[in-house]
Short mmCIF file of C-alpha atoms in Angstrom, two decimals:
data_model
loop_
_atom_site.label_atom_id
_atom_site.label_comp_id
_atom_site.label_asym_id
_atom_site.label_seq_id
_atom_site.Cartn_x
_atom_site.Cartn_y
_atom_site.Cartn_z
CA MET O 893 34.52 -40.58 21.10
CA LEU O 894 33.86 -40.20 17.38
CA THR O 895 36.73 -40.30 14.92
CA ARG O 896 37.08 -37.76 12.11
CA THR O 897 35.94 -40.38 9.62
CA ALA O 898 32.84 -41.16 11.70
CA VAL O 899 31.96 -37.45 11.92
CA LEU O 900 32.43 -37.04 8.17
CA VAL O 901 30.26 -40.08 7.41
CA LEU O 902 27.61 -38.78 9.82
CA ALA O 903 27.65 -35.31 8.21
CA VAL O 904 27.35 -36.77 4.70
CA GLY O 905 24.48 -38.97 5.89
CA VAL O 906 22.63 -35.96 7.35
CA LEU O 907 23.05 -33.99 4.12
CA ALA O 908 21.88 -36.94 2.04
CA ALA O 909 18.79 -37.26 4.24
CA LEU O 910 17.76 -33.65 3.61
CA PRO O 911 15.14 -33.06 0.93
CA ALA O 912 16.68 -32.09 -2.41
CA GLY O 913 15.37 -28.52 -2.13
CA ALA O 914 17.02 -28.05 1.27
CA GLN O 915 20.50 -28.36 -0.19
CA ALA O 916 21.43 -25.05 -1.79
CA ARG O 917 23.06 -25.17 -5.18
CA THR O 918 25.33 -22.41 -6.36
CA VAL O 919 24.82 -20.72 -9.73
CA LYS O 920 27.46 -18.24 -10.91
CA GLY O 921 28.55 -17.53 -7.35
CA CYS O 922 25.05 -17.21 -5.90
CA ALA O 923 23.63 -19.75 -3.42
CA ILE O 924 20.10 -20.55 -4.63
CA LYS O 925 18.13 -20.70 -1.39
CA ALA O 926 15.75 -18.67 0.73
CA LYS O 927 17.19 -15.55 2.35
CA THR O 928 20.36 -15.69 0.24
CA VAL O 929 22.29 -12.49 -0.44
CA CYS O 930 23.35 -12.19 -4.09
CA HIS O 931 23.09 -8.52 -4.94
CA GLY O 932 24.87 -7.36 -8.05
CA LYS O 933 25.48 -10.89 -9.42
CA ASN O 934 25.17 -11.80 -13.10
CA LEU O 935 22.74 -14.71 -13.43
CA SER O 936 21.73 -13.93 -17.00
CA GLY O 937 20.30 -17.01 -18.69
CA ALA O 938 20.39 -19.01 -15.44
CA LYS O 939 18.12 -22.05 -15.14
CA LEU O 940 16.27 -21.30 -11.89
CA LYS O 941 12.98 -23.10 -12.51
CA GLY O 942 11.20 -23.66 -9.18
CA ALA O 943 13.98 -21.94 -7.20
CA LYS O 944 13.14 -21.20 -3.56
CA LEU O 945 14.34 -17.60 -3.24
CA HIS O 946 11.80 -16.12 -0.83
CA ARG O 947 13.19 -13.19 1.17
CA ALA O 948 16.39 -13.31 -0.92
CA VAL O 949 18.40 -10.11 -1.41
CA LEU O 950 18.84 -9.89 -5.18
CA HIS O 951 19.29 -6.13 -5.49
CA ARG O 952 20.78 -5.06 -8.86
CA ILE O 953 21.01 -8.68 -10.02
CA ASN O 954 21.12 -9.47 -13.75
CA LEU O 955 18.45 -12.09 -14.49
CA GLN O 956 18.12 -11.25 -18.19
CA GLY O 957 16.74 -14.29 -20.00
CA ALA O 958 16.72 -16.37 -16.80
CA ASP O 959 14.26 -19.24 -16.39
CA LEU O 960 12.35 -18.40 -13.20
CA ARG O 961 9.25 -20.46 -13.98
CA GLY O 962 7.46 -21.39 -10.76
CA ALA O 963 10.12 -19.68 -8.64
CA ASP O 964 9.25 -18.65 -5.10
CA LEU O 965 10.28 -14.99 -5.00
CA ARG O 966 7.97 -13.93 -2.16
CA TYR O 967 9.29 -10.83 -0.41
CA ALA O 968 12.53 -11.01 -2.42
CA ASP O 969 14.46 -7.77 -2.89
CA LEU O 970 14.73 -7.42 -6.67
CA ARG O 971 15.23 -3.66 -6.70
CA GLN O 972 16.87 -2.51 -9.93
CA ALA O 973 17.05 -6.12 -11.16
CA ASN O 974 17.33 -6.72 -14.90
CA LEU O 975 14.43 -9.04 -15.74
CA LYS O 976 14.40 -8.39 -19.48
CA GLY O 977 13.31 -11.57 -21.24
CA ALA O 978 13.15 -13.51 -17.96
CA ASP O 979 10.46 -16.21 -17.81
CA LEU O 980 8.42 -15.63 -14.65
CA SER O 981 5.56 -17.98 -15.60
CA GLY O 982 3.84 -19.11 -12.41
CA ALA O 983 6.38 -17.34 -10.20
CA ASN O 984 5.17 -16.15 -6.81
CA LEU O 985 6.14 -12.48 -6.49
CA LYS O 986 3.94 -11.66 -3.49
CA GLY O 987 5.50 -8.78 -1.57
CA ALA O 988 8.59 -8.74 -3.81
CA LYS O 989 10.40 -5.44 -4.18
CA LEU O 990 10.64 -4.84 -7.91
CA HIS O 991 11.15 -1.12 -8.00
CA HIS O 992 13.70 1.46 -8.97
CA TYR O 993 14.76 4.83 -7.67
CA THR O 994 14.03 8.07 -9.48
CA PRO O 995 17.26 9.30 -11.09
CA ALA O 996 18.65 12.66 -10.10
CA LYS O 997 17.37 15.50 -12.31
CA LYS O 998 20.10 18.08 -11.66
CA SER O 999 23.78 17.83 -10.94
CA GLY O 1000 24.33 17.60 -7.20
CA ALA O 1001 20.79 16.33 -6.61
CA THR O 1002 20.33 13.04 -4.82
CA THR O 1003 18.17 10.16 -5.92
CA SER O 1004 14.88 9.49 -4.23
CA ASP O 1005 14.91 6.90 -1.55
CA THR O 1006 11.20 6.38 -1.67
CA PRO O 1007 10.69 3.00 -3.26
CA ILE O 1008 7.75 2.06 -5.39
CA ALA O 1009 7.31 -1.42 -3.91
CA CYS O 1010 5.81 -4.04 -6.18
CA LEU O 1011 2.79 -6.22 -5.61
CA PRO O 1012 0.49 -4.70 -5.10
CA ASN O 1013 2.22 -1.44 -6.14
CA CYS O 1014 4.14 -1.95 -9.39
CA GLN O 1015 4.04 1.57 -10.81
CA TYR O 1016 6.64 2.52 -13.41
CA GLN O 1017 8.04 -1.01 -13.75
CA TYR O 1018 10.17 -1.65 -16.82
CA TRP O 1019 9.43 -5.20 -17.94
CA PRO O 1020 9.67 -5.22 -21.75
CA GLY O 1021 9.08 -8.70 -23.13
CA ALA O 1022 8.79 -10.21 -19.64
CA ASN O 1023 7.06 -13.59 -19.53
CA LEU O 1024 4.41 -13.15 -16.85
CA SER O 1025 2.30 -16.13 -17.96
CA TYR O 1026 0.12 -17.63 -15.21
CA THR O 1027 1.17 -14.80 -12.86
CA ASN O 1028 -1.35 -13.51 -10.33
CA LEU O 1029 -1.34 -9.71 -10.68
CA ALA O 1030 -4.86 -9.27 -9.27
CA GLY O 1031 -5.22 -5.84 -7.70
CA ALA O 1032 -1.70 -4.78 -8.76
CA ASN O 1033 -1.06 -1.12 -9.49
CA LEU O 1034 0.71 -1.12 -12.85
CA THR O 1035 0.27 2.60 -13.50
CA GLN O 1036 2.74 3.74 -16.18
CA ALA O 1037 4.42 0.32 -16.23
CA TYR O 1038 6.28 -0.49 -19.44
CA LEU O 1039 5.13 -3.94 -20.49
CA ALA O 1040 5.57 -3.71 -24.26
CA GLY O 1041 5.79 -7.21 -25.69
CA ALA O 1042 5.07 -8.79 -22.29
CA ILE O 1043 3.58 -12.28 -22.33
CA LEU O 1044 0.50 -12.29 -20.11
CA ILE O 1045 -0.94 -15.67 -21.11
CA TYR O 1046 -3.38 -16.89 -18.43
CA SER O 1047 -2.32 -14.06 -16.11
CA ASN O 1048 -4.86 -12.77 -13.62
CA LEU O 1049 -5.16 -8.97 -13.79
CA THR O 1050 -8.53 -8.73 -12.02
CA SER O 1051 -8.94 -5.21 -10.59
CA ALA O 1052 -5.38 -4.28 -11.66
CA THR O 1053 -4.75 -0.60 -12.45
CA LEU O 1054 -3.15 -0.12 -15.88
CA THR O 1055 -3.47 3.66 -16.22
CA ASN O 1056 -1.04 4.88 -18.89
CA ALA O 1057 0.71 1.50 -18.93
CA VAL O 1058 2.50 0.69 -22.19
CA LEU O 1059 1.23 -2.69 -23.35
CA SER O 1060 1.88 -2.54 -27.09
CA GLY O 1061 2.61 -5.97 -28.51
CA ALA O 1062 1.64 -7.71 -25.26
CA ILE O 1063 0.31 -11.25 -25.64
CA TRP O 1064 -2.92 -11.60 -23.67
CA THR O 1065 -4.09 -15.13 -24.54
CA LEU O 1066 -6.77 -16.12 -22.02
CA ALA O 1067 -5.61 -13.53 -19.48
CA ILE O 1068 -8.20 -12.30 -17.01
CA CYS O 1069 -8.63 -8.57 -17.62
CA PRO O 1070 -8.95 -5.90 -14.92
CA ASN O 1071 -12.74 -5.89 -15.46
CA GLY O 1072 -12.88 -9.66 -14.81
CA GLY O 1073 -13.47 -10.58 -18.45
CA VAL O 1074 -11.23 -12.83 -20.53
CA ALA O 1075 -8.88 -11.16 -23.03
CA SER O 1076 -10.10 -11.46 -26.59
CA PRO O 1077 -7.58 -10.75 -28.17
CA SER O 1078 -6.52 -8.16 -25.57
CA CYS O 1079 -8.06 -6.40 -22.61
CA SER O 1080 -9.86 -3.19 -23.42
CA MET O 1081 -9.31 -0.54 -20.81
CA SER O 1082 -9.05 3.19 -20.64
CA GLY O 1083 -5.67 4.72 -19.97
CA GLY O 1084 -3.63 1.71 -21.13
CA ASN O 1085 -1.76 1.58 -24.39
CA THR O 1086 -2.65 -1.87 -25.67
#
């Protein structure tokens, strides 16, 4: 029969043997791991470089100014998240929900429940100043997205739809444009406000 001390030593040994990424760390009350539930938390300015947050529920989370470089955000629920000034360089956003609901127009009206899911459909996104460097947005629908001041350095926008997108002040250095060409100094496209 194992004593309490032996069980504790065994448990500590098992945890120590786990890869560093397997042990979740907690940042401002949110466990940083896959499938975590942290909706409504304030992680503004958090250092989350390389975080493994695939399939995480991060609805209405504040990630303003957060470092999410290289983060795995595949299929994460980031609906109504504040990503203003967040660094998403090299982040994997495949299948992530980065949408908002249409606000009610009249008193007594309800909001729409039809989401505009992101990647490939990122219509109407509000990402002013977002750092999307090295991000693969190939084939994404960015119709009417607000990307003023966005950093798109080395981003891949091959076949992306940017109809009526606001891209004023965006930094395009060596980005791959929707037509497959390299930005010089920006991508020329019809319908986008570059």
